[in-house]
């Protein structure tokens, strides 16, 4: 079953949007299979954003991610990777559609509230970077027959 890594960034936590953000994924019908709050180490933040290492915003991004706690999650469901990216919205919140998380709550790219894996391979890499296998649960929603035919 497809899984994706989602992180509520420090601004999302500080702005009391944890419940609202989780609600959107729950309401959609995806299954939460991993959840933890943590203060991110510099090493983990750098590894997570390694593809952006050469970008001018990299240093500021890492400082931001380690500045205050985040909420890390793994969500499961068919098509969850692409669907979560739609729920999250475009990288720059000024371009994100209203109705998306970034479109509803953000105004600047450096404070865009949430991360979501962008493809199957990155999802797998990020899940194993942030969670141990024991921290991930396999379980089935009792509502599944009402969500999936
Ligand atoms: P994504 O989060 O939508 O996948 P990426 O292009 O992968 O977007 O960039 C990762 C993160 O880096 C963004 O979510 C944002 O926090 C930050 N970022 C990207 N571009 C900029 C920028 O131009 N200025 C500041 N931060 C940026
Ligand atoms: Mg990205």
Short mmCIF file of C-alpha atoms and ligand atoms in Angstrom, two decimals:
data_model
loop_
_atom_site.label_atom_id
_atom_site.label_comp_id
_atom_site.label_asym_id
_atom_site.label_seq_id
_atom_site.Cartn_x
_atom_site.Cartn_y
_atom_site.Cartn_z
CA UNK A 1 0.00 0.00 0.00
CA UNK A 2 1.29 3.45 -0.96
CA UNK A 3 2.64 5.64 1.84
CA UNK A 4 3.91 9.22 2.00
CA UNK A 5 5.90 11.29 4.46
CA UNK A 6 4.23 14.47 5.72
CA UNK A 7 5.79 16.97 8.12
CA UNK A 8 4.06 19.92 9.75
CA UNK A 9 6.85 22.48 9.84
CA UNK A 10 7.62 24.73 12.85
CA UNK A 11 5.31 27.49 11.57
CA UNK A 12 2.37 25.09 11.29
CA UNK A 13 2.93 23.91 14.87
CA UNK A 14 3.45 27.43 16.25
CA UNK A 15 0.33 28.68 14.49
CA UNK A 16 -1.80 25.95 16.13
CA UNK A 17 -2.61 24.30 12.81
CA UNK A 18 -1.66 20.72 13.79
CA UNK A 19 -5.27 19.61 14.31
CA UNK A 20 -6.55 21.39 11.23
CA UNK A 21 -3.84 19.86 9.03
CA UNK A 22 -4.33 16.33 10.35
CA UNK A 23 -8.09 16.75 9.92
CA UNK A 24 -7.71 17.36 6.20
CA UNK A 25 -5.88 14.08 5.62
CA UNK A 26 -8.25 12.17 7.92
CA UNK A 27 -11.36 13.61 6.29
CA UNK A 28 -10.07 12.76 2.84
CA UNK A 29 -9.96 9.10 3.86
CA UNK A 30 -6.26 8.37 4.19
CA UNK A 31 -4.91 6.28 7.06
CA UNK A 32 -2.42 7.61 9.60
CA UNK A 33 0.23 4.93 10.16
CA UNK A 34 2.95 6.93 11.94
CA UNK A 35 2.96 10.10 14.03
CA UNK A 36 5.47 11.84 16.27
CA UNK A 37 6.45 15.30 17.44
CA UNK A 38 10.15 16.07 17.58
CA UNK A 39 12.84 18.70 17.65
CA UNK A 40 14.77 18.09 14.47
CA UNK A 41 18.56 17.81 14.60
CA UNK A 42 20.64 19.82 12.16
CA UNK A 43 21.90 16.56 10.68
CA UNK A 44 18.40 15.24 10.00
CA UNK A 45 17.24 18.56 8.52
CA UNK A 46 20.28 18.67 6.23
CA UNK A 47 19.74 15.07 5.11
CA UNK A 48 16.04 15.64 4.49
CA UNK A 49 16.71 18.66 2.30
CA UNK A 50 19.91 17.30 0.75
CA UNK A 51 18.64 17.85 -2.84
CA UNK A 52 18.52 21.57 -2.07
CA UNK A 53 22.02 21.72 -0.55
CA UNK A 54 23.36 24.05 -3.24
CA UNK A 55 20.37 26.38 -3.27
CA UNK A 56 20.68 29.87 -1.72
CA UNK A 57 17.79 29.21 0.67
CA UNK A 58 19.26 25.95 2.05
CA UNK A 59 20.93 27.38 5.16
CA UNK A 60 17.88 29.43 6.16
CA UNK A 61 15.61 26.46 5.51
CA UNK A 62 17.65 24.20 7.80
CA UNK A 63 17.75 26.88 10.54
CA UNK A 64 13.98 27.25 10.24
CA UNK A 65 13.28 23.50 10.45
CA UNK A 66 15.41 23.09 13.59
CA UNK A 67 14.10 26.29 15.24
CA UNK A 68 11.02 24.75 16.90
CA UNK A 69 9.29 21.34 17.02
CA UNK A 70 7.68 19.67 14.01
CA UNK A 71 5.08 16.95 13.64
CA UNK A 72 6.18 14.06 11.42
CA UNK A 73 3.64 11.67 9.94
CA UNK A 74 3.22 8.83 7.52
CA UNK A 75 -0.10 8.57 5.68
CA UNK A 76 -1.27 5.56 3.70
CA UNK A 77 -3.70 4.98 0.84
CA UNK A 78 -3.91 4.44 -2.90
CA UNK A 79 -2.60 7.55 -4.63
CA UNK A 80 -1.72 9.23 -1.34
CA UNK A 81 1.57 10.74 -2.56
CA UNK A 82 0.09 12.83 -5.39
CA UNK A 83 -3.14 13.51 -3.51
CA UNK A 84 -1.26 14.84 -0.47
CA UNK A 85 0.68 17.20 -2.73
CA UNK A 86 -2.67 18.54 -3.99
CA UNK A 87 -4.02 18.90 -0.45
CA UNK A 88 -0.81 20.77 0.47
CA UNK A 89 -0.77 23.09 -2.57
CA UNK A 90 1.98 24.77 -4.60
CA UNK A 91 5.34 25.49 -2.97
CA UNK A 92 4.80 29.27 -2.92
CA UNK A 93 1.62 29.89 -0.90
CA UNK A 94 0.85 32.96 -3.01
CA UNK A 95 0.42 30.56 -5.95
CA UNK A 96 -1.37 27.81 -3.99
CA UNK A 97 -5.06 27.46 -4.71
CA UNK A 98 -7.49 28.43 -1.95
CA UNK A 99 -8.69 25.21 -0.34
CA UNK A 100 -5.16 23.84 -0.12
CA UNK A 101 -3.25 24.03 3.18
CA UNK A 102 -0.66 26.48 1.88
CA UNK A 103 -3.32 28.39 -0.08
CA UNK A 104 -5.49 28.82 2.99
CA UNK A 105 -2.84 29.57 5.62
CA UNK A 106 0.37 30.87 4.03
CA UNK A 107 1.72 33.95 2.28
CA UNK A 108 5.43 33.21 1.77
CA UNK A 109 7.56 30.32 0.48
CA UNK A 110 9.87 30.28 3.51
CA UNK A 111 6.85 29.74 5.81
CA UNK A 112 4.75 27.29 3.83
CA UNK A 113 3.64 25.18 6.79
CA UNK A 114 4.05 21.64 5.59
CA UNK A 115 6.20 19.17 3.68
CA UNK A 116 4.98 16.25 1.58
CA UNK A 117 7.00 13.72 -0.41
CA UNK A 118 6.91 14.39 -4.15
CA UNK A 119 7.29 10.87 -5.63
CA UNK A 120 7.35 7.18 -4.73
CA UNK A 121 11.13 7.01 -4.38
CA UNK A 122 11.43 10.15 -2.25
CA UNK A 123 8.53 8.97 -0.10
CA UNK A 124 10.34 5.71 0.66
CA UNK A 125 13.63 7.49 1.36
CA UNK A 126 11.99 10.09 3.62
CA UNK A 127 9.89 7.56 5.55
CA UNK A 128 12.99 5.53 6.38
CA UNK A 129 14.92 8.69 7.27
CA UNK A 130 12.29 9.86 9.78
CA UNK A 131 10.76 6.64 11.13
CA UNK A 132 11.98 3.24 12.27
CA UNK A 133 9.94 0.24 11.03
CA UNK A 134 8.62 -0.27 14.60
CA UNK A 135 7.17 3.24 14.61
CA UNK A 136 4.92 2.44 11.65
CA UNK A 137 1.67 0.58 12.18
CA UNK A 138 -0.25 -1.61 9.79
CA UNK A 139 -3.92 -1.36 10.57
CA UNK A 140 -7.22 -1.02 8.74
CA UNK A 141 -9.86 1.66 9.14
CA UNK A 142 -13.24 0.15 10.10
CA UNK A 143 -14.74 2.63 7.61
CA UNK A 144 -12.68 1.26 4.73
CA UNK A 145 -15.64 -0.49 3.00
CA UNK A 146 -17.35 2.92 2.98
CA UNK A 147 -14.30 4.62 1.45
CA UNK A 148 -13.08 2.08 -1.09
CA UNK A 149 -15.29 -0.14 -3.29
P1 LIG B 1 8.05 21.57 -1.83
O1 LIG B 1 8.10 21.70 -0.33
O2 LIG B 1 6.74 22.09 -2.38
O3 LIG B 1 8.36 20.17 -2.32
P2 LIG B 1 10.70 22.32 -2.80
O4 LIG B 1 10.96 23.04 -4.09
O5 LIG B 1 11.08 20.90 -2.69
O6 LIG B 1 9.14 22.54 -2.45
O7 LIG B 1 11.44 23.17 -1.67
C1 LIG B 1 11.55 22.65 -0.37
C2 LIG B 1 11.27 23.72 0.63
O8 LIG B 1 12.30 24.71 0.53
C3 LIG B 1 9.98 24.51 0.39
O9 LIG B 1 8.84 23.88 0.92
C4 LIG B 1 10.29 25.81 1.13
O10 LIG B 1 10.13 25.63 2.53
C5 LIG B 1 11.76 25.98 0.83
N1 LIG B 1 11.98 26.83 -0.34
C6 LIG B 1 11.87 26.50 -1.63
N2 LIG B 1 12.14 27.54 -2.44
C7 LIG B 1 12.43 28.57 -1.61
C8 LIG B 1 12.80 29.93 -1.83
O11 LIG B 1 12.90 30.41 -2.94
N3 LIG B 1 13.02 30.68 -0.70
C9 LIG B 1 12.91 30.18 0.56
N4 LIG B 1 12.56 28.91 0.80
C10 LIG B 1 12.33 28.11 -0.27
MG1 LIG B 2 10.12 19.09 -2.35
#
